XYZ file of C-alpha atoms in Angstrom:
579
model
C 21.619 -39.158 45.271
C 20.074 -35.726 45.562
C 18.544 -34.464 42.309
C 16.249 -31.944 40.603
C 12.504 -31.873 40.899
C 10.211 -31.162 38.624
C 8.674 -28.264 38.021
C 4.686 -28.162 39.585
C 1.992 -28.146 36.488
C 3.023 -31.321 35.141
C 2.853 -35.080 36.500
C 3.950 -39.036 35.191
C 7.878 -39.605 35.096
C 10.533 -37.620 34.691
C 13.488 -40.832 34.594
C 13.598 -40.941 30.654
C 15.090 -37.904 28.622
C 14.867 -38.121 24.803
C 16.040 -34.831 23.201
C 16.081 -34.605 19.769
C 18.959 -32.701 17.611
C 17.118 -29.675 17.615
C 17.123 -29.240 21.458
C 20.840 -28.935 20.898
C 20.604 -25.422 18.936
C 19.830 -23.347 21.990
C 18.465 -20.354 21.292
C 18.685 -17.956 23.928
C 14.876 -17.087 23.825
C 13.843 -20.034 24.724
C 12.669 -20.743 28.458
C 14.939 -23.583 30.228
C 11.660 -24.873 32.025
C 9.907 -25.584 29.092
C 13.221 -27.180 27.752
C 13.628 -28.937 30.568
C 10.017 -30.923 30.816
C 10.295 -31.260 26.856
C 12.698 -33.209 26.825
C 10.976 -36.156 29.417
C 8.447 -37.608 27.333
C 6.754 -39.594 29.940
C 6.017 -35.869 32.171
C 2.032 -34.574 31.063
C 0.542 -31.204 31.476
C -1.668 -31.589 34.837
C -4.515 -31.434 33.786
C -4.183 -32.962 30.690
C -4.537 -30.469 27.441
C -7.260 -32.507 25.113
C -5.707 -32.903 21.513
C -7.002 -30.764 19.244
C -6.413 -31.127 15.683
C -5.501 -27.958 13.113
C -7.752 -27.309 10.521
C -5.218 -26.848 7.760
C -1.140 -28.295 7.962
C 0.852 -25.714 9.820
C 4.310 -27.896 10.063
C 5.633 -26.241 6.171
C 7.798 -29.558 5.455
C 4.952 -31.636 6.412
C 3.826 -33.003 2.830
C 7.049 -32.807 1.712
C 8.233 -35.528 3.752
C 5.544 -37.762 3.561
C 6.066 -37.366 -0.636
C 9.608 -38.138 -0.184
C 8.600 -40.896 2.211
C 6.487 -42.309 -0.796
C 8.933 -42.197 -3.082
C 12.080 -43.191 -1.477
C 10.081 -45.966 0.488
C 7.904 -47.329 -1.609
C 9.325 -46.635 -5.239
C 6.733 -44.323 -6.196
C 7.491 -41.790 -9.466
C 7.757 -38.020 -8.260
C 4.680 -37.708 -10.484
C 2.979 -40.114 -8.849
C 3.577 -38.461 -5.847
C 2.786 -34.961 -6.722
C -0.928 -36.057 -8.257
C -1.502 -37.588 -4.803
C -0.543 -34.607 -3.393
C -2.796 -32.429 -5.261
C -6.085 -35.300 -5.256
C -5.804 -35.366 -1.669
C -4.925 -31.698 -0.679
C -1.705 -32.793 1.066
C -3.520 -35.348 3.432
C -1.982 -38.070 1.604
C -4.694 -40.553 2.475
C -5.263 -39.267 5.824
C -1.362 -39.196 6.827
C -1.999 -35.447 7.664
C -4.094 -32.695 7.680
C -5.534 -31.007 4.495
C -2.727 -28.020 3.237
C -3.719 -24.429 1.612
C -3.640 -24.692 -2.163
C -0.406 -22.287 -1.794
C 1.555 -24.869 0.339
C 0.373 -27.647 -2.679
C 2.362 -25.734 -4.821
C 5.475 -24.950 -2.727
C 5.415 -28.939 -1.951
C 5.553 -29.855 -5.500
C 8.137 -27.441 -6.671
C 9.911 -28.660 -3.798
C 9.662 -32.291 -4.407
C 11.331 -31.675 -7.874
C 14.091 -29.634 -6.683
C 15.253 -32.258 -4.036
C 15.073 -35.214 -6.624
C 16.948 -33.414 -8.836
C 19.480 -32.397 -5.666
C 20.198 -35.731 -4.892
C 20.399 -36.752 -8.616
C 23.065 -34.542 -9.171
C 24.884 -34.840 -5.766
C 24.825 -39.260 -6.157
C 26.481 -38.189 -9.362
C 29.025 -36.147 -7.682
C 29.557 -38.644 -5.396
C 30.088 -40.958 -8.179
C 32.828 -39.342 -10.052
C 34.596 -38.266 -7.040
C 34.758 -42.736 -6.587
C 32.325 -42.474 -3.103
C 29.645 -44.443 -2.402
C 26.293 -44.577 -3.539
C 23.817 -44.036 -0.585
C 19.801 -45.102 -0.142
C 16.866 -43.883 1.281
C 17.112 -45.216 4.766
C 13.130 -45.966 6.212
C 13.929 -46.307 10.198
C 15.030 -43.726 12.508
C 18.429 -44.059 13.817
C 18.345 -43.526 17.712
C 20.928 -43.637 20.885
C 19.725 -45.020 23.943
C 21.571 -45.732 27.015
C 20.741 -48.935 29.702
C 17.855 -48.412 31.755
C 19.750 -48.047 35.222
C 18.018 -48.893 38.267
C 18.578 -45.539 40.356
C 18.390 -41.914 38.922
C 21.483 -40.272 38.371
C 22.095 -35.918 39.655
C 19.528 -35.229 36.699
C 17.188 -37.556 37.810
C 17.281 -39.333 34.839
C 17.961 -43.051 34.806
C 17.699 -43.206 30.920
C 18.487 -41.083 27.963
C 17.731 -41.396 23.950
C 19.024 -39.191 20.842
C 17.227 -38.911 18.144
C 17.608 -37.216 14.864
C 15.692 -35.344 12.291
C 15.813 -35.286 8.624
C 16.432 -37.239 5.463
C 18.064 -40.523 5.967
C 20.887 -42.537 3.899
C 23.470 -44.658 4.105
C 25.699 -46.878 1.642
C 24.921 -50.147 0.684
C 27.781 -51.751 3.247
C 26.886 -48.891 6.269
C 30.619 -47.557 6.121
C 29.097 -44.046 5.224
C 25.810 -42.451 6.793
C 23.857 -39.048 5.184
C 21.298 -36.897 6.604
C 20.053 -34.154 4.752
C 18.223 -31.214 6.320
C 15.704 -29.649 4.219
C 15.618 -25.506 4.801
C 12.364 -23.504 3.290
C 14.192 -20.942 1.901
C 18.295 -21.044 0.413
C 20.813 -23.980 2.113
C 22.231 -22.950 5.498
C 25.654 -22.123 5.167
C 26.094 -23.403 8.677
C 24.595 -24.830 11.872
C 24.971 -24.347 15.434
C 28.280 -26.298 16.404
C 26.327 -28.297 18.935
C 23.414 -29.214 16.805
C 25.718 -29.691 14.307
C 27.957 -32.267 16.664
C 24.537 -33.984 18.154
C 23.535 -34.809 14.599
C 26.771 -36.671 13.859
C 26.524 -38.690 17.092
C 22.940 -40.071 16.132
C 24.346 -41.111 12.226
C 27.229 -42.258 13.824
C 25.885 -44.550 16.930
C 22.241 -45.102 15.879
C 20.812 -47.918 15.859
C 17.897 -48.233 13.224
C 14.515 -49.403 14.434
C 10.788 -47.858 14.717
C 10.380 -44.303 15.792
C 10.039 -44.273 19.183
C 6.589 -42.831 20.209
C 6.810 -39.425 22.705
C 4.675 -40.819 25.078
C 6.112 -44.515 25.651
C 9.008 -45.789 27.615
C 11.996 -47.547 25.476
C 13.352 -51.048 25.857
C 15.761 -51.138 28.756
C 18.511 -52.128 26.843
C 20.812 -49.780 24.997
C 21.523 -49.677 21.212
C 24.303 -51.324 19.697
C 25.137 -50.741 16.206
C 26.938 -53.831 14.556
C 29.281 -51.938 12.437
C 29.849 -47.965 12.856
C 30.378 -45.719 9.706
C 33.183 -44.707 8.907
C 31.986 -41.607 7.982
C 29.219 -39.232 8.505
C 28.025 -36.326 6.076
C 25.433 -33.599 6.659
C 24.057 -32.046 3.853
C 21.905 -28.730 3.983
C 18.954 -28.448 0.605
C 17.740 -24.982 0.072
C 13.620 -26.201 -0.765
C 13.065 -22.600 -2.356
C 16.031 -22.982 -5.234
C 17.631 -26.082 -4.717
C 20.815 -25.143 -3.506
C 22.679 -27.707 -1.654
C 25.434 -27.228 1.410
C 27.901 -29.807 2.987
C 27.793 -29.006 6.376
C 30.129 -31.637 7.624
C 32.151 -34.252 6.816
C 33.207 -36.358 9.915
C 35.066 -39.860 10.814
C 34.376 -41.760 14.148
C 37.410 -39.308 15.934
C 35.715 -36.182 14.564
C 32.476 -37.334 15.980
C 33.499 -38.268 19.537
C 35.702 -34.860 19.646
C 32.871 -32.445 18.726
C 30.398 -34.475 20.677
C 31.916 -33.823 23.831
C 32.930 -30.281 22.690
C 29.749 -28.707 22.140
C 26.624 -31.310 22.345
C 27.128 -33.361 25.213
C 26.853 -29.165 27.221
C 24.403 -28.267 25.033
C 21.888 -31.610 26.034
C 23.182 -31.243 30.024
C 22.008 -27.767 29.461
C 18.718 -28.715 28.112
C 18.648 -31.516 30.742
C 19.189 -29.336 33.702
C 17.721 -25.791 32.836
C 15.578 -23.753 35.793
C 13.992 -20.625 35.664
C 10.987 -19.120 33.506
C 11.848 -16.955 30.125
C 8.141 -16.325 28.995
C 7.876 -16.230 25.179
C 7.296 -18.317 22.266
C 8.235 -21.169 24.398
C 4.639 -21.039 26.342
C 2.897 -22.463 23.311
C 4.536 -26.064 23.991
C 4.963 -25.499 27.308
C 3.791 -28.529 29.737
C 3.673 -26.620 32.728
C 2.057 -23.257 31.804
C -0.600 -23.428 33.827
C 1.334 -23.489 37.343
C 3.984 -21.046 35.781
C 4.145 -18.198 38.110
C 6.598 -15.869 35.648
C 4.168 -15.551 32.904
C 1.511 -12.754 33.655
C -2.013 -13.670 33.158
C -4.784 -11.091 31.591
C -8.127 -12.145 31.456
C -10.422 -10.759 28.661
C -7.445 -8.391 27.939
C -9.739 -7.610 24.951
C -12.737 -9.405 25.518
C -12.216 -11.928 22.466
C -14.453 -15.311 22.139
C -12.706 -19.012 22.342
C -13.005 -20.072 18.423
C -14.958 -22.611 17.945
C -14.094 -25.457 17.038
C -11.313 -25.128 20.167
C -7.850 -24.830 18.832
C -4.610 -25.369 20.385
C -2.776 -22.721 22.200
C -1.241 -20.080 19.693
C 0.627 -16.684 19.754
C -0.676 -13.487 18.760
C 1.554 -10.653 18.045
C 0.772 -7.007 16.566
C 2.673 -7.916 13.753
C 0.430 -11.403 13.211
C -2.661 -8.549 13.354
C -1.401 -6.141 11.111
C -0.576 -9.126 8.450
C -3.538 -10.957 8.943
C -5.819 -8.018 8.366
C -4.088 -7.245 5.274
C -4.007 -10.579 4.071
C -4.924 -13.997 5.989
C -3.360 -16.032 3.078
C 0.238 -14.342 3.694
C -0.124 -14.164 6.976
C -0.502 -18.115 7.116
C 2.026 -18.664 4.579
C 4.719 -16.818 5.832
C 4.358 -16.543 9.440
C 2.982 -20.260 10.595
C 4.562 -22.339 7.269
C 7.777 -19.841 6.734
C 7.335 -19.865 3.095
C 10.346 -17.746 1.209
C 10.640 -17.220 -2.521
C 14.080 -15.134 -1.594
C 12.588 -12.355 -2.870
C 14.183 -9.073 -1.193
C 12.713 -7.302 1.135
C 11.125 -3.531 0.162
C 13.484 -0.804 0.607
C 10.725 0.849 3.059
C 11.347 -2.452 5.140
C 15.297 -2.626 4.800
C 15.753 1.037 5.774
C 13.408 0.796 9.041
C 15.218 -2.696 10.280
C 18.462 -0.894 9.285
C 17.508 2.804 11.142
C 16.167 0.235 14.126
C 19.309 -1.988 14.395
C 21.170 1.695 14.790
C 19.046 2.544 17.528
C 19.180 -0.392 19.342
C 22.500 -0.640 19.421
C 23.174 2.901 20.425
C 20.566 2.579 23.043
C 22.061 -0.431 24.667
C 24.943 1.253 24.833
C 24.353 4.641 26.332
C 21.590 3.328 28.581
C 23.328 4.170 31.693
C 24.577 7.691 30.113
C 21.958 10.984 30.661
C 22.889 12.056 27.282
C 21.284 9.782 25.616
C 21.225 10.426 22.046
C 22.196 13.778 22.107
C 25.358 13.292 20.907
C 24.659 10.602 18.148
C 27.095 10.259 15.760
C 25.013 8.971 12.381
C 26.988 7.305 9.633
C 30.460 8.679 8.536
C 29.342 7.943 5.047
C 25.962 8.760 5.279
C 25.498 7.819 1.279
C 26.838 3.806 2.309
C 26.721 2.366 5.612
C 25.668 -0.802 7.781
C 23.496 -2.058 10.976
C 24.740 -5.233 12.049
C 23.680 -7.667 9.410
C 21.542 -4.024 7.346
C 23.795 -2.608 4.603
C 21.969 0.679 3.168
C 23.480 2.431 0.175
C 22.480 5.629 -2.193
C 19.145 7.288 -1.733
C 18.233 4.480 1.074
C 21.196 5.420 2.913
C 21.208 9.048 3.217
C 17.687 8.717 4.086
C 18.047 6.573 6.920
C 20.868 8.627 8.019
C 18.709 11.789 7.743
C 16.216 9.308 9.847
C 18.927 8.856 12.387
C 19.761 12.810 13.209
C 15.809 13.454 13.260
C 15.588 11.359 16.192
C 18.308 12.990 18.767
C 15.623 15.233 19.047
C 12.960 12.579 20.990
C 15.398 9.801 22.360
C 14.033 9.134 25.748
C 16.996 8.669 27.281
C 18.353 12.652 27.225
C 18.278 13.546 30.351
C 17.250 10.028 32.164
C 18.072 9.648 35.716
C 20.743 6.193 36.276
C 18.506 5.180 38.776
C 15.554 4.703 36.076
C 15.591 0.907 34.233
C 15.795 0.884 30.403
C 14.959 -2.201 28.176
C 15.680 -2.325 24.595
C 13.808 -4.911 22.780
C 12.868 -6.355 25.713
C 10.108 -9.399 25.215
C 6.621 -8.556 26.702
C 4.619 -11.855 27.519
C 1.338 -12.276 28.438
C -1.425 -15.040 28.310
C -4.929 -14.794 28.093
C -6.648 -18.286 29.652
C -10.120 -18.171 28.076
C -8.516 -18.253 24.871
C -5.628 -19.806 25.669
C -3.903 -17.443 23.466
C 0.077 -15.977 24.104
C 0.291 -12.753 23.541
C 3.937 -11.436 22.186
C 5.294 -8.017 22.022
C 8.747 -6.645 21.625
C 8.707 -3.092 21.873
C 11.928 -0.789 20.614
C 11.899 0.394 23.704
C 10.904 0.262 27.791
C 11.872 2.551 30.092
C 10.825 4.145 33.542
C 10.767 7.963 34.172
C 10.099 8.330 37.887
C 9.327 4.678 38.570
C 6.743 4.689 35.420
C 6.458 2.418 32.628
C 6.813 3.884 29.065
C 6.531 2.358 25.950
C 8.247 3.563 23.529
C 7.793 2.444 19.747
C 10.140 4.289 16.854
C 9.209 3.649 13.208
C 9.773 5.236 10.035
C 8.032 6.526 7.145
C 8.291 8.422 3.403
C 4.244 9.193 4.439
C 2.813 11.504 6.877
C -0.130 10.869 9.419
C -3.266 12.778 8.432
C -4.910 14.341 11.262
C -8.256 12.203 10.254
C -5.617 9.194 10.949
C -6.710 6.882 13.835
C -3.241 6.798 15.267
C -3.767 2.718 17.060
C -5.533 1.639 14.061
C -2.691 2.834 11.768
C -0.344 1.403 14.475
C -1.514 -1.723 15.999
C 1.270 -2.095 18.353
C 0.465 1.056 20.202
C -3.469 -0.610 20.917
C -1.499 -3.138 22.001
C 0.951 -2.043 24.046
C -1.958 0.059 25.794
C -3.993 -3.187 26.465
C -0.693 -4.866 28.053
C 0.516 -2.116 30.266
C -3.264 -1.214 31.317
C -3.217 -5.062 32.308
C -0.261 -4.536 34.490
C 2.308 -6.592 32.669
C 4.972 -4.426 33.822
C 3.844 -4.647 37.316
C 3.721 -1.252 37.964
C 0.537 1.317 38.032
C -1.131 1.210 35.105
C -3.070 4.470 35.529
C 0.823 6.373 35.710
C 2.061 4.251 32.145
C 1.874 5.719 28.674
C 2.797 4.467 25.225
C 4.801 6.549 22.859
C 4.888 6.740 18.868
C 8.054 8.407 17.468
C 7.389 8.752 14.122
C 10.650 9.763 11.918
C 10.552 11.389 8.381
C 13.607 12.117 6.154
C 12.768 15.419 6.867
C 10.828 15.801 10.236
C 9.422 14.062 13.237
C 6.197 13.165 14.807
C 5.479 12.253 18.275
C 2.313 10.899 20.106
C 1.287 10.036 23.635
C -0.957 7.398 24.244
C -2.592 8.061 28.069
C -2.881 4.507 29.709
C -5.151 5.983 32.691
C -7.531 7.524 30.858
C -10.191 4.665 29.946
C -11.552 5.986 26.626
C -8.073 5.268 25.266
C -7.782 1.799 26.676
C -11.467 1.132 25.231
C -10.432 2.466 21.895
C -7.452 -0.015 21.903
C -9.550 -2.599 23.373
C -11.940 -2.445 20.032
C -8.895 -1.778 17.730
C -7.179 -5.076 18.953
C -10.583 -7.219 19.359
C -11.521 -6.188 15.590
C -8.394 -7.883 14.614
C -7.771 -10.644 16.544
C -10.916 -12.476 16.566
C -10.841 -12.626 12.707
C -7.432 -14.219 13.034
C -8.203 -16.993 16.026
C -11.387 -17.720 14.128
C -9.861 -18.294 10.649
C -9.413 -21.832 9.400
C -8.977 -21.154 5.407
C -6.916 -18.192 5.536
C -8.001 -16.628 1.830
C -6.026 -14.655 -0.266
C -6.896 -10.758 0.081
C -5.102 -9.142 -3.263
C -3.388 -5.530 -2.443
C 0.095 -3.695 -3.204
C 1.210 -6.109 -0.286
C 1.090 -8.678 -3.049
C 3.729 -7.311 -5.107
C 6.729 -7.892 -2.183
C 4.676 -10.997 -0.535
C 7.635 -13.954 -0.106
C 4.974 -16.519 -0.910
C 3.111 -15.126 -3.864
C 4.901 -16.989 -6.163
C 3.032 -20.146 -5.140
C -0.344 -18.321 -4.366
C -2.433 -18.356 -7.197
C -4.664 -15.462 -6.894
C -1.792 -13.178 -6.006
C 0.453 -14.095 -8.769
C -2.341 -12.967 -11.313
C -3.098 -9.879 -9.428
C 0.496 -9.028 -9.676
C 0.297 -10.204 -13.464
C -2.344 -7.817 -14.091
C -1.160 -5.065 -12.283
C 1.829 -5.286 -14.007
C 0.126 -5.380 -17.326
C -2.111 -2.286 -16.746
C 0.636 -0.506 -15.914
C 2.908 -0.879 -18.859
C 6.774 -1.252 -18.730
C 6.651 1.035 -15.970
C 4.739 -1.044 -13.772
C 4.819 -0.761 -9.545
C 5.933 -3.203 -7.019
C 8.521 -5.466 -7.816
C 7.458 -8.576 -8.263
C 9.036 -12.376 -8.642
């Protein structure tokens, strides 16, 4: 029976496919190749990558589970679990790697809030005349027979596994898996993720955690007794909000099984073609990929020593790293979120963007282009997709909106010339084995040239003494990648462009990519940045006003007392809100 091959840049076996409930969420950024060799265990980058361990925990539930694993597993107190915590930095013993202090903290807090979650929801339960359920230690997994040819996919055996919290009642008629979030409960979940989940809880068989790299018995699983009923729970780790995401009998299961999973795993199964993005970090064949553009030295950086894995960079990780390595670390790599709302500077510019991106995509094949913009009908209360402005933040981002008909690209655009809104640029650089990320708001061609166009706004103005790339990262950046050719077009005939917008006014700059003492002034811009950020293994707090809207200060010590003290000095009036 005919059936796919592998992609080249990887070698071993490709007959066993073990996807994991997560591989059932599809998200439409990801890159089916990747997918595709992810999920086949026994299939190794070729060459091999060398392991190579993170200096501090980068995986945010990390010590939370293995705390929960203590205590559920082995009867210890919370307390006892959250002085071990603190006495060995997280490591537990040498479970893990060492955390950042601010991560102790979130871990703790988070510790509590779930023990007093499931307190409260076993009582529930109780009065409500369910079952009690307990801490289940072994993994539940799905497995087929071995068979002894390969089937269309070229698979010859599959395995489901699940991820999360596991319980079950004392006589296995009723099966719970909760899903720990690092901010509020999910509402909801993907249908199919949601359906894959209930197959594992209601088919798996308990036994060890099967190891990535190994091959699984040959037989398949058989589960003496079924539940009768699986439940999903969703735990918000940042408040302690709990969400029933489903509540399913065996019919319900096999129903929304084949509905939505059993598509979403033949899709994961099965997927060709090359989406470069974040997928390159875990990708096993990245080195043979020939749809991710390569720049050597695109700005000279060093390897950091001691080698790390591969990681992304992005302007934004520069711009938030300079500011402040702790937050950078703390909200970008561990996703911490205190709930806090964003700044109003911050909710009008995603709100003014969301406008423009919408309007672009849908006037992209007009010549008009913005020219006839229609802003808000209610300029003083209005929305952007999932952005609701209202009052002073409204009409401003309104007044935001008219200032740019003026310098929307697309007036006047010939239908022959391509335009890309939001549009992904990928790049990676091999002696650093770094992935480079950028989404511009905008990419389009005027006369077969690349231009990038970037569109942010501001209450401030730029000062003529203003270095324009320093101020705006992304424009260094977005020099350095079309310079490199990662358009594939001429780099010499590409500019970038910064439309600036004011309540009041405009500003516009060209950025020249053919003239080299531009491209040099990026290439020092971006260098300054990023080697600070590959090189950093403690990530340090760096107090500012950034601390006063930072998502993770309240669990970073030296932020919370510059806020405290900031706040102090400045009376009942004082700036920055603050948690």
């Amino acid at each position: 029976m005919p059936h796919q091959s592998m992609p080249a840049g990887v070698t071993g076996h490709s007959w066993l496919v073990r996807v994991s409930t997560t591989k059932a969420r599809m998200d439409p950024a990801s890159c089916p190749t990747q997918l595709r060799t992810a999920v086949r265990p026994l299939l190794v980058p070729d060459p091999p990558l060398p392991f190579r361990r993170s200096p501090l925990q980068e995986f945010g539930l990390g010590p939370l589970f293995t705390g929960l694993d203590l205590m559920e597993h082995q009867g210890w107190p919370v307390e006892r679990a959250i002085s071990e915590l603190h006495d060995t930095r997280g490591a537990f013993g040498g479970r893990g790697p060492v955390s950042h202090p601010a991560l102790l903290l979130w871990t703790a807090e988070a510790l509590e809030r779930f023990t007093a979650a499931r307190s409260a929801q076993q009582e529930t339960a109780r009065e409500a005349g369910l079952p009690f359920t307990k801490p289940v230690a072994t993994e539940w997994t799905v497995r087929t027979a071995r068979q002894p040819e390969v089937d269309a996919r070229g698979a010859r055996q599959y395995e489901h596994t699940v991820w999360g919290r596991r319980y079950a009642s004392e006589d296995g008629s009723v099966r719970e898996l909760w899903l720990p979030s690092l901010g509020q409960a999910k509402p909801d979940r993907p249908e199919a993720e949601k359906a894959a989940i209930a197959h594992v809880l209601a088919l798996g068989e308990p036994g060890a955690r099967p190891r990535w790299g190994d091959a699984p018995p040959e037989q398949a699983t058989r589960l003496g007794r079924p539940p009768d009923q699986v439940r999903v729970i969703d735990f918000g780790c940042a408040d302690g909000s709990t969400q029933l995401l489903l509540d399913w009998d065996r019919k319900d299961v096999e129903r929304q099984f084949a509905a939505h999973a059993a598509p979403a795993f033949h899709a994961a199964a099965t997927g060709t073609g090359v989406r470069p993005g974040s997928s390159c970090v875990d990708c096993k064949a990245l080195d043979a990929c020939t749809g991710l553009h390569r720049a050597p030295a695109l700005w000279g950086g060093l390897p950091s020593m001691p080698a790390r894995k591969r990681r992304t960079v992005s302007a934004w990780d520069l711009r938030l790293h300079s500011t402040c390595p702790a937050q950078y670390h703390l909200t970008r790599h561990l996703h911490l979120n205190s709930l806090q709302e964003e700044s109003e500077e911050t909710r009008r510019g995603r709100a003014v963007d969301a406008w423009l991106n919408e309007h672009h995509r849908s006037t992209a094949r007009t010549a008009r282009g913005c020219r006839d913009l229609q802003g808000p009908a209610n300029p003083s209360l209005w929305s952007a997709g999932e952005h609701r402005l209202e009052g002073d933040l409204a009409r401003q981002g309104a007044a935001m909106l008219d200032q740019h008909r003026d310098f929307c690209p697309l007036d006047g655009l010939n239908e022959n010339e391509q335009v890309l809104v939001q549009k992904r640029v990928t790049t990676y650089i091999p002696e650093l084995d770094v992935v480079v990320i950028a989404d511009p708001d905008l990419l389009y061609t005027r006369s077969g040239v690349w231009v990038w166009r970037e569109t942010k706004t501001s209450t401030k103005r730029l000062w003529e003494r203003d270095e324009l790339m320093r101020t705006y990262p992304q424009l260094a950046l977005g020099v350095l990648l079309l310079a490199a050719g990662a358009m594939g077009a001429d780099p010499r005939r590409s500019w970038v462009e910064l439309e600036l917008l004011h309540e009041d006014d405009s500003t516009f700059e060209r950025l020249d990519c053919g003239r080299t003492e531009v491209v040099e002034e990026a290439r020092g811009i971006v260098a300054g940045l990023a080697q600070p950020l590959l090189d950093d293994t403690t990530y340090e707090p760096r107090t500012g006003r950034h601390c006063h809207s930072c998502r993770a200060m309240p669990w970073c010590a030296t932020g919370s007392s510059y806020v405290s003290e900031s706040d102090s000095a400045s009376g009942p009036g004082g700036v920055g809100p603050h948690v």
